[in-house]
Amino acid sequence: LRGEILDAAKKLLAETADAGAVSIRAVADIVGVTPPSIYLHFADKDALIEAVVADVFTELDEVMTAASAGVAHPLERVCQQGMAYVRFALESPEHYRLATMATHNQIGDVDQVLRTSAFAHFAESITACMDAGIFAVGDPTPVVLRLWSSAHGIASLLIAKPYVPWGDPMDAAYDVMGATAQGLAIWDYLGRGTTPTQFAEWLTSLPPRAAER
Amino acid sequence: LRGEILDAAKKLLAETADAGAVSIRAVADIVGVTPPSIYLHFADKDALIEAVVADVFTELDEVMTAASAGVAHPLERVCQQGMAYVRFALESPEHYRLATMATHNQIGDVDQVLRTSAFAHFAESITACMDAGIFAVGDPTPVVLRLWSSAHGIASLLIAKPYVPWGDPMDAAYDVMGATAQGLAIWDYLGRGTTPTQFAEWLTSLPPRAAER
DNA sequence: TGTACATCAGTGAACGCGCGTTCACTGATGTAC
DNA sequence: TGTACATCAGTGAACGCGCGTTCACTGATGTAC
């Protein structure tokens, strides 16, 4: 029954697209029991929400892992994982919103994000990129966090502002994440203290390149 | 009195750090009038919220404009504007949240974002970068949207997940936005069809560089 | 200058609503003898 | 095999709450004569 309750909560999120619509009473209605029964499986409403969030992070890891399976090049793997992340967010916008923007979960959440499998698997791809000479060798955590920011930025804006002229959403997501990854790599190459002005000078001093593709 | 109501709503957001705490009744309480009086100045609750959002976007433009005033290099200007954006978000997290993540404003909002002065001023800096050979010359809108995504990503994660080991928040913000800008520039240089694999090959083929700074 | 009146910002009370949570309870299930 | 009983998931009713919004109203203000 606990599982049924969780499914009902997720269904409510998906169908109403409104986190405010997830109430103990509404969930109980869907499951077909009375509101007090919920308390036999969850201490209170917050516990229910937390369980939903944990579930969402698990799903996220699954789609990201599936997307990067069998991809050889580490930077391609990073991109595929990022794209799967955004795709999940677009397919389950309210679940994504709840998991990443919730105000509820304030304490003990250091774990909930950094210890997710999704985070760990992404860090593995980053480490592989370091070994391949794309990023400077070191702790992958800062790189993971910066790329995560990028992915989250485009994902949440695509959800919150769908009417903005993004063009194809996944193309926009690819641009943002790809650019951030490339930019971090260049920064590691040029040295982290490089200023925007110095970067601009270096860029414009590169030999002209015939358009490819 | 309309102004007092708006200020009260913003004050509630700032002090309770909870968008749910902004109710007609609470706002009326702060202003020192009865709830029905609010309706003399705003059609309903949504109208009040929309007015607050508009106000926040105006403030955003002000801090961004102030931050880039007198900065000569266009890419530096872009960075300064982005940093001011994130700084504003961190200083007024609930206002920022409301303005960028609200579910309320669905219709007619194409204007509310794209026609803000903040958007226009940022687009000007991007155009200047194009003229300086940093980005490929063309419509600045896609570049603006992509950099906005980056800034929004780091800003909203810093707000929502403060316990994550970001290091200095503004440093993290600088990294993410700087990397995205540089990455987009490199992509324009290499050609937009360049794959991650091709980029990695190009990067590792660059001549080694003595560490600077 | 003095009176009658229109205007209208703001009031006080009430409406119906859905919420989270509690409480004593019921009634099926499975075990112990 | 048959009876008595403990267990406990789920019930039904109720609690108090804050919400958005409405309604007929009051009472100060300023104008017209």
Short mmCIF file of C-alpha atoms (C1' of nucleotides) in Angstrom, two decimals:
data_model
loop_
_atom_site.label_atom_id
_atom_site.label_comp_id
_atom_site.label_asym_id
_atom_site.label_seq_id
_atom_site.Cartn_x
_atom_site.Cartn_y
_atom_site.Cartn_z
CA LEU A 1 0.00 0.00 0.00
CA ARG A 2 2.95 2.30 0.72
CA GLY A 3 3.93 1.92 -2.91
CA GLU A 4 0.41 2.70 -4.06
CA ILE A 5 0.45 5.90 -2.03
CA LEU A 6 3.75 6.98 -3.58
CA ASP A 7 2.45 6.24 -7.06
CA ALA A 8 -0.70 8.20 -6.36
CA ALA A 9 1.33 11.22 -5.21
CA LYS A 10 3.45 11.06 -8.36
CA LYS A 11 0.36 10.66 -10.51
CA LEU A 12 -1.18 13.74 -8.91
CA LEU A 13 1.95 15.73 -9.68
CA ALA A 14 1.98 14.54 -13.26
CA GLU A 15 -1.69 15.15 -13.95
CA THR A 16 -2.34 18.40 -12.16
CA ALA A 17 1.13 19.82 -12.83
CA ASP A 18 0.76 21.58 -9.53
CA ALA A 19 2.69 20.70 -6.41
CA GLY A 20 -0.01 22.40 -4.35
CA ALA A 21 -2.51 19.80 -5.53
CA VAL A 22 -0.68 17.05 -3.70
CA SER A 23 -2.57 16.81 -0.44
CA ILE A 24 -3.01 13.93 1.96
CA ARG A 25 -6.69 13.93 1.12
CA ALA A 26 -6.20 13.93 -2.64
CA VAL A 27 -3.68 11.11 -2.45
CA ALA A 28 -5.99 9.08 -0.22
CA ASP A 29 -8.80 9.64 -2.71
CA ILE A 30 -6.77 8.24 -5.59
CA VAL A 31 -5.60 5.22 -3.65
CA GLY A 32 -9.19 4.65 -2.54
CA VAL A 33 -8.66 4.86 1.20
CA THR A 34 -9.47 7.45 3.82
CA PRO A 35 -6.98 10.19 4.74
CA PRO A 36 -6.01 8.78 8.15
CA SER A 37 -4.76 5.56 6.50
CA ILE A 38 -1.90 7.52 4.96
CA TYR A 39 -0.51 8.07 8.42
CA LEU A 40 -0.07 4.34 8.84
CA HIS A 41 2.64 4.49 6.19
CA PHE A 42 4.08 7.99 6.48
CA ALA A 43 4.69 10.01 9.63
CA ASP A 44 3.30 13.17 8.08
CA LYS A 45 2.99 15.04 4.82
CA ASP A 46 6.65 16.02 4.70
CA ALA A 47 7.69 12.38 4.96
CA LEU A 48 5.49 11.56 1.97
CA ILE A 49 7.04 14.36 -0.09
CA GLU A 50 10.54 13.30 0.87
CA ALA A 51 9.82 9.77 -0.25
CA VAL A 52 8.58 11.10 -3.60
CA VAL A 53 11.76 13.15 -4.01
CA ALA A 54 13.97 10.14 -3.28
CA ASP A 55 12.01 8.20 -5.87
CA VAL A 56 12.53 10.90 -8.47
CA PHE A 57 16.29 10.94 -7.93
CA THR A 58 16.37 7.19 -8.44
CA GLU A 59 14.51 7.53 -11.72
CA LEU A 60 16.91 10.28 -12.76
CA ASP A 61 19.88 8.02 -12.23
CA GLU A 62 18.24 5.28 -14.25
CA VAL A 63 17.62 7.39 -17.32
CA MET A 64 21.08 8.95 -17.13
CA THR A 65 22.78 5.62 -16.77
CA ALA A 66 20.78 4.16 -19.63
CA ALA A 67 21.61 7.11 -21.88
CA SER A 68 25.36 6.83 -21.43
CA ALA A 69 25.60 3.06 -21.58
CA GLY A 70 27.86 1.97 -24.40
CA VAL A 71 29.08 5.46 -25.28
CA ALA A 72 32.83 5.27 -25.60
CA HIS A 73 34.16 8.83 -25.52
CA PRO A 74 34.01 10.28 -21.99
CA LEU A 75 32.98 13.78 -23.10
CA GLU A 76 30.22 12.28 -25.23
CA ARG A 77 29.13 10.34 -22.17
CA VAL A 78 28.95 13.53 -20.14
CA CYS A 79 26.81 15.13 -22.84
CA GLN A 80 24.48 12.14 -23.10
CA GLN A 81 23.98 12.07 -19.35
CA GLY A 82 23.22 15.76 -19.35
CA MET A 83 20.75 15.40 -22.20
CA ALA A 84 19.00 12.53 -20.40
CA TYR A 85 18.78 14.75 -17.33
CA VAL A 86 17.06 17.53 -19.27
CA ARG A 87 14.83 15.07 -21.10
CA PHE A 88 13.63 13.67 -17.81
CA ALA A 89 12.94 17.18 -16.52
CA LEU A 90 10.87 18.02 -19.60
CA GLU A 91 8.94 14.76 -19.45
CA SER A 92 8.16 15.02 -15.74
CA PRO A 93 8.31 18.75 -15.09
CA GLU A 94 6.51 18.77 -11.77
CA HIS A 95 8.51 15.86 -10.40
CA TYR A 96 11.66 17.63 -11.45
CA ARG A 97 10.54 20.90 -9.89
CA LEU A 98 9.69 19.22 -6.65
CA ALA A 99 12.99 17.37 -6.46
CA THR A 100 15.23 20.31 -7.27
CA MET A 101 13.36 23.32 -5.95
CA ALA A 102 11.56 22.04 -2.88
CA THR A 103 11.76 24.16 0.24
CA HIS A 104 10.82 21.24 2.46
CA ASN A 105 14.03 19.32 2.65
CA GLN A 106 16.47 21.53 4.48
CA ILE A 107 18.26 19.24 6.91
CA GLY A 108 20.36 16.21 6.17
CA ASP A 109 20.12 16.91 2.49
CA VAL A 110 23.84 17.03 1.96
CA ASP A 111 23.45 13.34 1.41
CA GLN A 112 20.31 13.44 -0.63
CA VAL A 113 22.05 15.18 -3.50
CA LEU A 114 25.72 14.32 -3.24
CA ARG A 115 25.15 10.69 -2.38
CA THR A 116 22.67 9.94 -5.13
CA SER A 117 23.77 7.40 -7.67
CA ALA A 118 23.12 9.97 -10.36
CA PHE A 119 25.76 12.25 -8.89
CA ALA A 120 28.26 9.43 -8.49
CA HIS A 121 27.81 8.15 -12.03
CA PHE A 122 28.17 11.63 -13.46
CA ALA A 123 31.34 12.12 -11.43
CA GLU A 124 32.73 8.94 -12.97
CA SER A 125 32.32 10.35 -16.47
CA ILE A 126 34.02 13.57 -15.43
CA THR A 127 36.96 11.66 -13.98
CA ALA A 128 37.26 9.79 -17.26
CA CYS A 129 37.41 13.16 -19.04
CA MET A 130 40.22 14.22 -16.73
CA ASP A 131 42.13 11.08 -17.56
CA ALA A 132 41.63 11.85 -21.24
CA GLY A 133 43.22 15.27 -20.81
CA ILE A 134 40.03 17.25 -21.33
CA PHE A 135 39.77 18.65 -17.82
CA ALA A 136 42.59 19.28 -15.36
CA VAL A 137 43.09 16.22 -13.15
CA GLY A 138 41.65 16.61 -9.66
CA ASP A 139 38.49 16.29 -7.60
CA PRO A 140 35.59 15.93 -10.05
CA THR A 141 33.06 17.45 -7.62
CA PRO A 142 33.46 21.12 -8.65
CA VAL A 143 33.16 20.19 -12.33
CA VAL A 144 30.09 18.08 -11.63
CA LEU A 145 28.46 20.92 -9.72
CA ARG A 146 29.17 23.45 -12.47
CA LEU A 147 27.82 21.24 -15.23
CA TRP A 148 24.85 20.34 -13.09
CA SER A 149 24.12 24.06 -12.72
CA SER A 150 24.09 24.43 -16.47
CA ALA A 151 21.80 21.48 -17.02
CA HIS A 152 19.50 22.62 -14.27
CA GLY A 153 19.39 26.15 -15.64
CA ILE A 154 18.23 25.20 -19.09
CA ALA A 155 15.93 22.46 -17.79
CA SER A 156 14.13 24.65 -15.30
CA LEU A 157 13.81 27.61 -17.65
CA LEU A 158 12.44 25.40 -20.43
CA ILE A 159 9.83 24.24 -17.93
CA ALA A 160 9.04 27.60 -16.36
CA LYS A 161 9.15 29.73 -19.51
CA PRO A 162 8.02 27.51 -22.39
CA TYR A 163 6.80 30.44 -24.50
CA VAL A 164 10.27 31.96 -24.79
CA PRO A 165 11.69 31.36 -28.32
CA TRP A 166 14.14 28.62 -27.43
CA GLY A 167 13.89 26.88 -30.75
CA ASP A 168 14.06 23.13 -30.27
CA PRO A 169 14.32 22.60 -26.50
CA MET A 170 16.78 19.75 -26.67
CA ASP A 171 18.99 21.68 -29.10
CA ALA A 172 19.06 24.58 -26.67
CA ALA A 173 19.93 22.18 -23.84
CA TYR A 174 22.73 20.65 -25.91
CA ASP A 175 24.15 24.10 -26.62
CA VAL A 176 24.16 25.22 -23.01
CA MET A 177 25.64 22.05 -21.57
CA GLY A 178 28.11 21.56 -24.39
CA ALA A 179 29.27 25.16 -24.15
CA THR A 180 29.77 24.95 -20.40
CA ALA A 181 31.76 21.75 -20.68
CA GLN A 182 33.92 23.14 -23.47
CA GLY A 183 34.37 26.42 -21.63
CA LEU A 184 35.54 24.67 -18.48
CA ALA A 185 37.97 22.62 -20.54
CA ILE A 186 39.37 25.73 -22.23
CA TRP A 187 39.69 27.42 -18.88
CA ASP A 188 41.70 24.51 -17.56
CA TYR A 189 43.88 24.79 -20.65
CA LEU A 190 44.42 28.55 -20.46
CA GLY A 191 44.73 28.61 -16.67
CA ARG A 192 41.95 29.44 -14.27
CA GLY A 193 43.09 33.00 -13.66
CA THR A 194 42.53 33.96 -17.30
CA THR A 195 40.30 37.04 -17.48
CA PRO A 196 37.56 37.50 -20.05
CA THR A 197 39.72 40.10 -21.76
CA GLN A 198 42.68 37.70 -21.97
CA PHE A 199 40.42 34.94 -23.26
CA ALA A 200 39.08 37.26 -25.95
CA GLU A 201 42.61 38.14 -27.02
CA TRP A 202 43.61 34.49 -27.19
CA LEU A 203 40.47 33.57 -29.11
CA THR A 204 40.83 36.28 -31.74
CA SER A 205 44.52 35.36 -32.18
CA LEU A 206 43.68 31.78 -33.21
CA PRO A 207 44.23 31.00 -36.88
CA PRO A 208 41.09 31.34 -39.02
CA ARG A 209 39.33 28.06 -39.63
CA ALA A 210 37.44 26.95 -42.68
CA ALA A 211 33.81 26.25 -41.74
CA GLU A 212 33.38 22.51 -41.21
CA ARG A 213 30.49 20.17 -41.13
CA LEU B 1 -1.46 52.89 -0.91
CA ARG B 2 -0.92 50.66 -3.92
CA GLY B 3 2.78 51.14 -3.40
CA GLU B 4 2.50 50.27 0.27
CA ILE B 5 0.72 47.04 -0.62
CA LEU B 6 3.46 46.09 -3.08
CA ASP B 7 6.14 46.85 -0.51
CA ALA B 8 4.31 44.79 2.09
CA ALA B 9 4.13 41.83 -0.27
CA LYS B 10 7.85 42.09 -1.00
CA LYS B 11 8.60 42.43 2.68
CA LEU B 12 6.62 39.29 3.43
CA LEU B 13 8.60 37.40 0.81
CA ALA B 14 11.88 38.66 2.21
CA GLU B 15 11.11 37.96 5.84
CA THR B 16 9.27 34.68 5.68
CA ALA B 17 11.29 33.35 2.73
CA ASP B 18 8.16 31.52 1.76
CA ALA B 19 6.00 32.40 -1.21
CA GLY B 20 3.09 30.59 0.44
CA ALA B 21 3.12 33.15 3.26
CA VAL B 22 2.08 35.91 0.88
CA SER B 23 -1.66 36.03 1.35
CA ILE B 24 -4.11 38.85 0.88
CA ARG B 25 -4.78 38.76 4.59
CA ALA B 26 -1.11 38.86 5.62
CA VAL B 27 -0.39 41.73 3.24
CA ALA B 28 -3.38 43.66 4.54
CA ASP B 29 -2.18 43.07 8.09
CA ILE B 30 1.24 44.57 7.38
CA VAL B 31 -0.18 47.58 5.60
CA GLY B 32 -2.60 48.04 8.47
CA VAL B 33 -5.85 47.77 6.51
CA THR B 34 -8.51 45.11 6.19
CA PRO B 35 -8.30 42.42 3.49
CA PRO B 36 -11.08 43.80 1.30
CA SER B 37 -9.18 47.07 0.86
CA ILE B 38 -6.58 45.23 -1.20
CA TYR B 39 -9.23 44.68 -3.85
CA LEU B 40 -9.53 48.42 -4.34
CA HIS B 41 -6.03 48.38 -5.81
CA PHE B 42 -5.65 44.92 -7.32
CA ALA B 43 -8.27 42.87 -9.14
CA ASP B 44 -7.30 39.68 -7.30
CA LYS B 45 -4.38 37.88 -5.77
CA ASP B 46 -2.82 37.01 -9.12
CA ALA B 47 -2.74 40.67 -10.11
CA LEU B 48 -0.86 41.47 -6.92
CA ILE B 49 1.70 38.75 -7.59
CA GLU B 50 2.15 39.89 -11.17
CA ALA B 51 2.83 43.41 -9.99
CA VAL B 52 5.46 42.12 -7.59
CA VAL B 53 7.11 40.14 -10.38
CA ALA B 54 7.23 43.19 -12.64
CA ASP B 55 8.82 45.14 -9.83
CA VAL B 56 11.48 42.49 -9.33
CA PHE B 57 12.43 42.52 -13.01
CA THR B 58 12.85 46.27 -12.84
CA GLU B 59 15.17 45.95 -9.86
CA LEU B 60 17.10 43.26 -11.71
CA ASP B 61 17.71 45.59 -14.64
CA GLU B 62 18.89 48.32 -12.30
CA VAL B 63 21.55 46.23 -10.57
CA MET B 64 22.71 44.73 -13.86
CA THR B 65 22.97 48.11 -15.53
CA ALA B 66 24.82 49.57 -12.56
CA ALA B 67 27.28 46.67 -12.50
CA SER B 68 28.29 47.01 -16.13
CA ALA B 69 28.44 50.79 -16.26
CA GLY B 70 31.89 51.97 -17.26
CA VAL B 71 33.23 48.52 -18.08
CA ALA B 72 34.98 48.80 -21.42
CA HIS B 73 35.49 45.25 -22.73
CA PRO B 74 32.20 43.75 -23.96
CA LEU B 75 32.91 40.25 -22.63
CA GLU B 76 33.80 41.71 -19.22
CA ARG B 77 30.51 43.59 -19.37
CA VAL B 78 28.62 40.37 -20.03
CA CYS B 79 30.33 38.78 -17.04
CA GLN B 80 29.62 41.72 -14.75
CA GLN B 81 25.97 41.73 -15.74
CA GLY B 82 25.74 38.01 -15.07
CA MET B 83 27.41 38.38 -11.69
CA ALA B 84 25.03 41.18 -10.73
CA TYR B 85 22.15 38.92 -11.74
CA VAL B 86 23.33 36.13 -9.45
CA ARG B 87 24.13 38.57 -6.64
CA PHE B 88 20.59 39.89 -6.79
CA ALA B 89 19.21 36.35 -6.69
CA LEU B 90 21.26 35.51 -3.60
CA GLU B 91 20.31 38.72 -1.83
CA SER B 92 16.59 38.39 -2.56
CA PRO B 93 16.13 34.66 -3.00
CA GLU B 94 12.37 34.53 -2.62
CA HIS B 95 11.83 37.47 -4.96
CA TYR B 96 14.04 35.78 -7.49
CA ARG B 97 12.27 32.47 -7.10
CA LEU B 98 8.90 34.08 -7.54
CA ALA B 99 9.96 36.00 -10.63
CA THR B 100 11.61 33.12 -12.44
CA MET B 101 9.75 30.04 -11.25
CA ALA B 102 6.19 31.24 -10.75
CA THR B 103 3.44 29.07 -12.16
CA HIS B 104 0.96 31.92 -12.11
CA ASN B 105 1.98 33.93 -15.12
CA GLN B 106 1.28 31.76 -18.13
CA ILE B 107 -0.33 34.06 -20.65
CA GLY B 108 1.07 37.16 -22.25
CA ASP B 109 4.39 36.50 -20.64
CA VAL B 110 6.33 36.44 -23.86
CA ASP B 111 6.58 40.15 -23.25
CA GLN B 112 7.28 40.02 -19.56
CA VAL B 113 10.64 38.36 -20.09
CA LEU B 114 11.78 39.30 -23.57
CA ARG B 115 10.69 42.90 -23.32
CA THR B 116 12.28 43.65 -19.97
CA SER B 117 15.02 46.25 -19.97
CA ALA B 118 17.30 43.69 -18.35
CA PHE B 119 16.97 41.45 -21.40
CA ALA B 120 17.53 44.32 -23.82
CA HIS B 121 20.59 45.61 -22.02
CA PHE B 122 22.12 42.17 -21.85
CA ALA B 123 21.47 41.71 -25.57
CA GLU B 124 23.36 44.94 -26.23
CA SER B 125 26.46 43.57 -24.52
CA ILE B 126 26.22 40.37 -26.53
CA THR B 127 25.96 42.32 -29.76
CA ALA B 128 29.08 44.22 -28.77
CA CYS B 129 30.85 40.89 -28.27
CA MET B 130 29.80 39.86 -31.77
CA ASP B 131 31.24 43.04 -33.19
CA ALA B 132 34.47 42.30 -31.31
CA GLY B 133 34.74 38.90 -32.99
CA ILE B 134 34.04 36.87 -29.86
CA PHE B 135 30.72 35.43 -30.99
CA ALA B 136 29.55 34.83 -34.54
CA VAL B 137 27.64 37.87 -35.80
CA GLY B 138 23.86 37.40 -35.83
CA ASP B 139 20.74 37.63 -33.69
CA PRO B 140 21.89 37.98 -30.08
CA THR B 141 18.70 36.38 -28.69
CA PRO B 142 19.89 32.73 -28.72
CA VAL B 143 23.15 33.69 -27.01
CA VAL B 144 21.29 35.73 -24.42
CA LEU B 145 18.96 32.83 -23.68
CA ARG B 146 21.82 30.37 -23.31
CA LEU B 147 23.82 32.57 -20.98
CA TRP B 148 20.67 33.39 -19.05
CA SER B 149 20.14 29.65 -18.56
CA SER B 150 23.59 29.32 -17.11
CA ALA B 151 23.16 32.24 -14.75
CA HIS B 152 19.76 31.02 -13.69
CA GLY B 153 21.05 27.51 -13.11
CA ILE B 154 23.77 28.47 -10.71
CA ALA B 155 21.64 31.16 -9.05
CA SER B 156 18.70 28.88 -8.38
CA LEU B 157 20.81 25.96 -7.20
CA LEU B 158 22.79 28.18 -4.84
CA ILE B 159 19.46 29.24 -3.39
CA ALA B 160 17.78 25.85 -3.29
CA LYS B 161 20.78 23.76 -2.22
CA PRO B 162 22.95 26.01 -0.03
CA TYR B 163 24.48 23.07 1.85
CA VAL B 164 26.13 21.63 -1.26
CA PRO B 165 29.91 22.30 -1.21
CA TRP B 166 29.97 25.08 -3.78
CA GLY B 167 32.93 26.85 -2.26
CA ASP B 168 32.47 30.61 -2.55
CA PRO B 169 29.07 31.09 -4.21
CA MET B 170 30.11 33.99 -6.39
CA ASP B 171 33.23 32.14 -7.53
CA ALA B 172 31.08 29.22 -8.56
CA ALA B 173 28.77 31.59 -10.40
CA TYR B 174 31.71 33.21 -12.18
CA ASP B 175 32.99 29.80 -13.27
CA VAL B 176 29.68 28.63 -14.67
CA MET B 177 28.84 31.81 -16.56
CA GLY B 178 32.40 32.39 -17.75
CA ALA B 179 32.68 28.81 -18.97
CA THR B 180 29.40 28.97 -20.86
CA ALA B 181 30.36 32.22 -22.55
CA GLN B 182 33.79 30.90 -23.50
CA GLY B 183 32.33 27.61 -24.65
CA LEU B 184 29.83 29.35 -26.92
CA ALA B 185 32.64 31.47 -28.35
CA ILE B 186 34.79 28.41 -29.04
CA TRP B 187 31.84 26.68 -30.65
CA ASP B 188 31.34 29.62 -32.95
CA TYR B 189 35.03 29.41 -33.81
CA LEU B 190 35.12 25.67 -34.44
CA GLY B 191 31.75 25.55 -36.16
CA ARG B 192 28.49 24.66 -34.51
CA GLY B 193 28.41 21.12 -35.83
CA THR B 194 31.58 20.18 -33.96
CA THR B 195 30.96 17.07 -31.85
CA PRO B 196 32.31 16.58 -28.34
CA THR B 197 34.77 14.05 -29.73
CA GLN B 198 36.03 16.50 -32.36
CA PHE B 199 36.30 19.22 -29.74
CA ALA B 200 38.34 16.93 -27.49
CA GLU B 201 40.68 16.12 -30.38
CA TRP B 202 41.13 19.78 -31.19
CA LEU B 203 41.72 20.69 -27.54
CA THR B 204 44.33 18.02 -26.92
CA SER B 205 46.11 19.00 -30.12
CA LEU B 206 46.68 22.57 -28.92
CA PRO B 207 50.28 23.42 -28.02
CA PRO B 208 51.08 23.04 -24.30
CA ARG B 209 50.90 26.30 -22.39
CA ALA B 210 53.02 27.39 -19.48
CA ALA B 211 50.79 28.03 -16.48
CA GLU B 212 50.13 31.76 -16.23
CA ARG B 213 49.35 34.13 -13.43
"C1'" DT C 1 -20.02 81.87 4.94
"C1'" DG C 2 -23.11 77.85 5.73
"C1'" DT C 3 -25.59 73.89 4.49
"C1'" DA C 4 -26.78 69.63 1.65
"C1'" DC C 5 -25.10 66.21 -0.82
"C1'" DA C 6 -22.24 62.99 -3.78
"C1'" DT C 7 -18.13 60.41 -3.79
"C1'" DC C 8 -15.54 56.59 -2.58
"C1'" DA C 9 -11.55 54.55 0.27
"C1'" DG C 10 -11.85 51.56 3.74
"C1'" DT C 11 -14.67 48.44 7.19
"C1'" DG C 12 -16.57 44.38 9.61
"C1'" DA C 13 -18.75 40.34 9.23
"C1'" DA C 14 -19.59 36.48 6.89
"C1'" DC C 15 -19.50 32.82 2.94
"C1'" DG C 16 -17.62 28.30 1.66
"C1'" DC C 17 -13.47 25.79 0.92
"C1'" DG C 18 -9.80 22.37 1.43
"C1'" DC C 19 -6.33 21.56 4.32
"C1'" DG C 20 -3.37 18.44 8.04
"C1'" DT C 21 -4.20 15.92 11.73
"C1'" DT C 22 -6.61 13.41 15.91
"C1'" DC C 23 -9.56 10.17 17.92
"C1'" DA C 24 -12.18 6.33 19.30
"C1'" DC C 25 -13.92 2.78 16.52
"C1'" DT C 26 -14.58 -1.60 13.55
"C1'" DG C 27 -14.01 -5.76 11.54
"C1'" DA C 28 -11.24 -9.06 9.08
"C1'" DT C 29 -7.22 -11.98 9.86
"C1'" DG C 30 -4.50 -15.34 11.97
"C1'" DT C 31 -2.94 -17.65 16.01
"C1'" DA C 32 -3.20 -20.26 20.67
"C1'" DC C 33 -5.35 -23.47 23.11
"C1'" DT D 1 -11.72 -29.53 14.65
"C1'" DG D 2 -13.70 -25.64 17.19
"C1'" DT D 3 -13.64 -21.68 19.98
"C1'" DA D 4 -11.62 -17.35 22.17
"C1'" DC D 5 -8.79 -13.87 21.60
"C1'" DA D 6 -5.07 -10.50 20.11
"C1'" DT D 7 -3.57 -7.87 16.32
"C1'" DC D 8 -3.84 -4.02 13.51
"C1'" DA D 9 -4.96 -1.94 8.76
"C1'" DG D 10 -8.34 0.98 7.73
"C1'" DT D 11 -12.71 3.96 9.05
"C1'" DG D 12 -15.81 7.93 9.91
"C1'" DA D 13 -16.40 11.93 12.11
"C1'" DA D 14 -14.67 15.82 13.85
"C1'" DC D 15 -11.09 19.54 15.40
"C1'" DG D 16 -9.31 24.14 14.21
"C1'" DC D 17 -7.04 26.74 10.72
"C1'" DG D 18 -6.11 30.25 7.20
"C1'" DC D 19 -7.42 31.09 2.88
"C1'" DG D 20 -9.75 34.23 -1.25
"C1'" DT D 21 -13.52 36.68 -1.90
"C1'" DT D 22 -18.38 39.03 -1.29
"C1'" DC D 23 -21.47 42.21 0.67
"C1'" DA D 24 -23.85 45.92 2.64
"C1'" DC D 25 -22.06 49.42 5.40
"C1'" DT D 26 -19.69 53.83 7.29
"C1'" DG D 27 -17.69 58.03 7.62
"C1'" DA D 28 -14.42 61.44 6.10
"C1'" DT D 29 -13.65 64.48 2.17
"C1'" DG D 30 -14.63 67.91 -1.06
"C1'" DT D 31 -17.77 70.22 -4.00
"C1'" DA D 32 -22.23 72.79 -5.45
"C1'" DC D 33 -25.32 75.96 -4.36
#
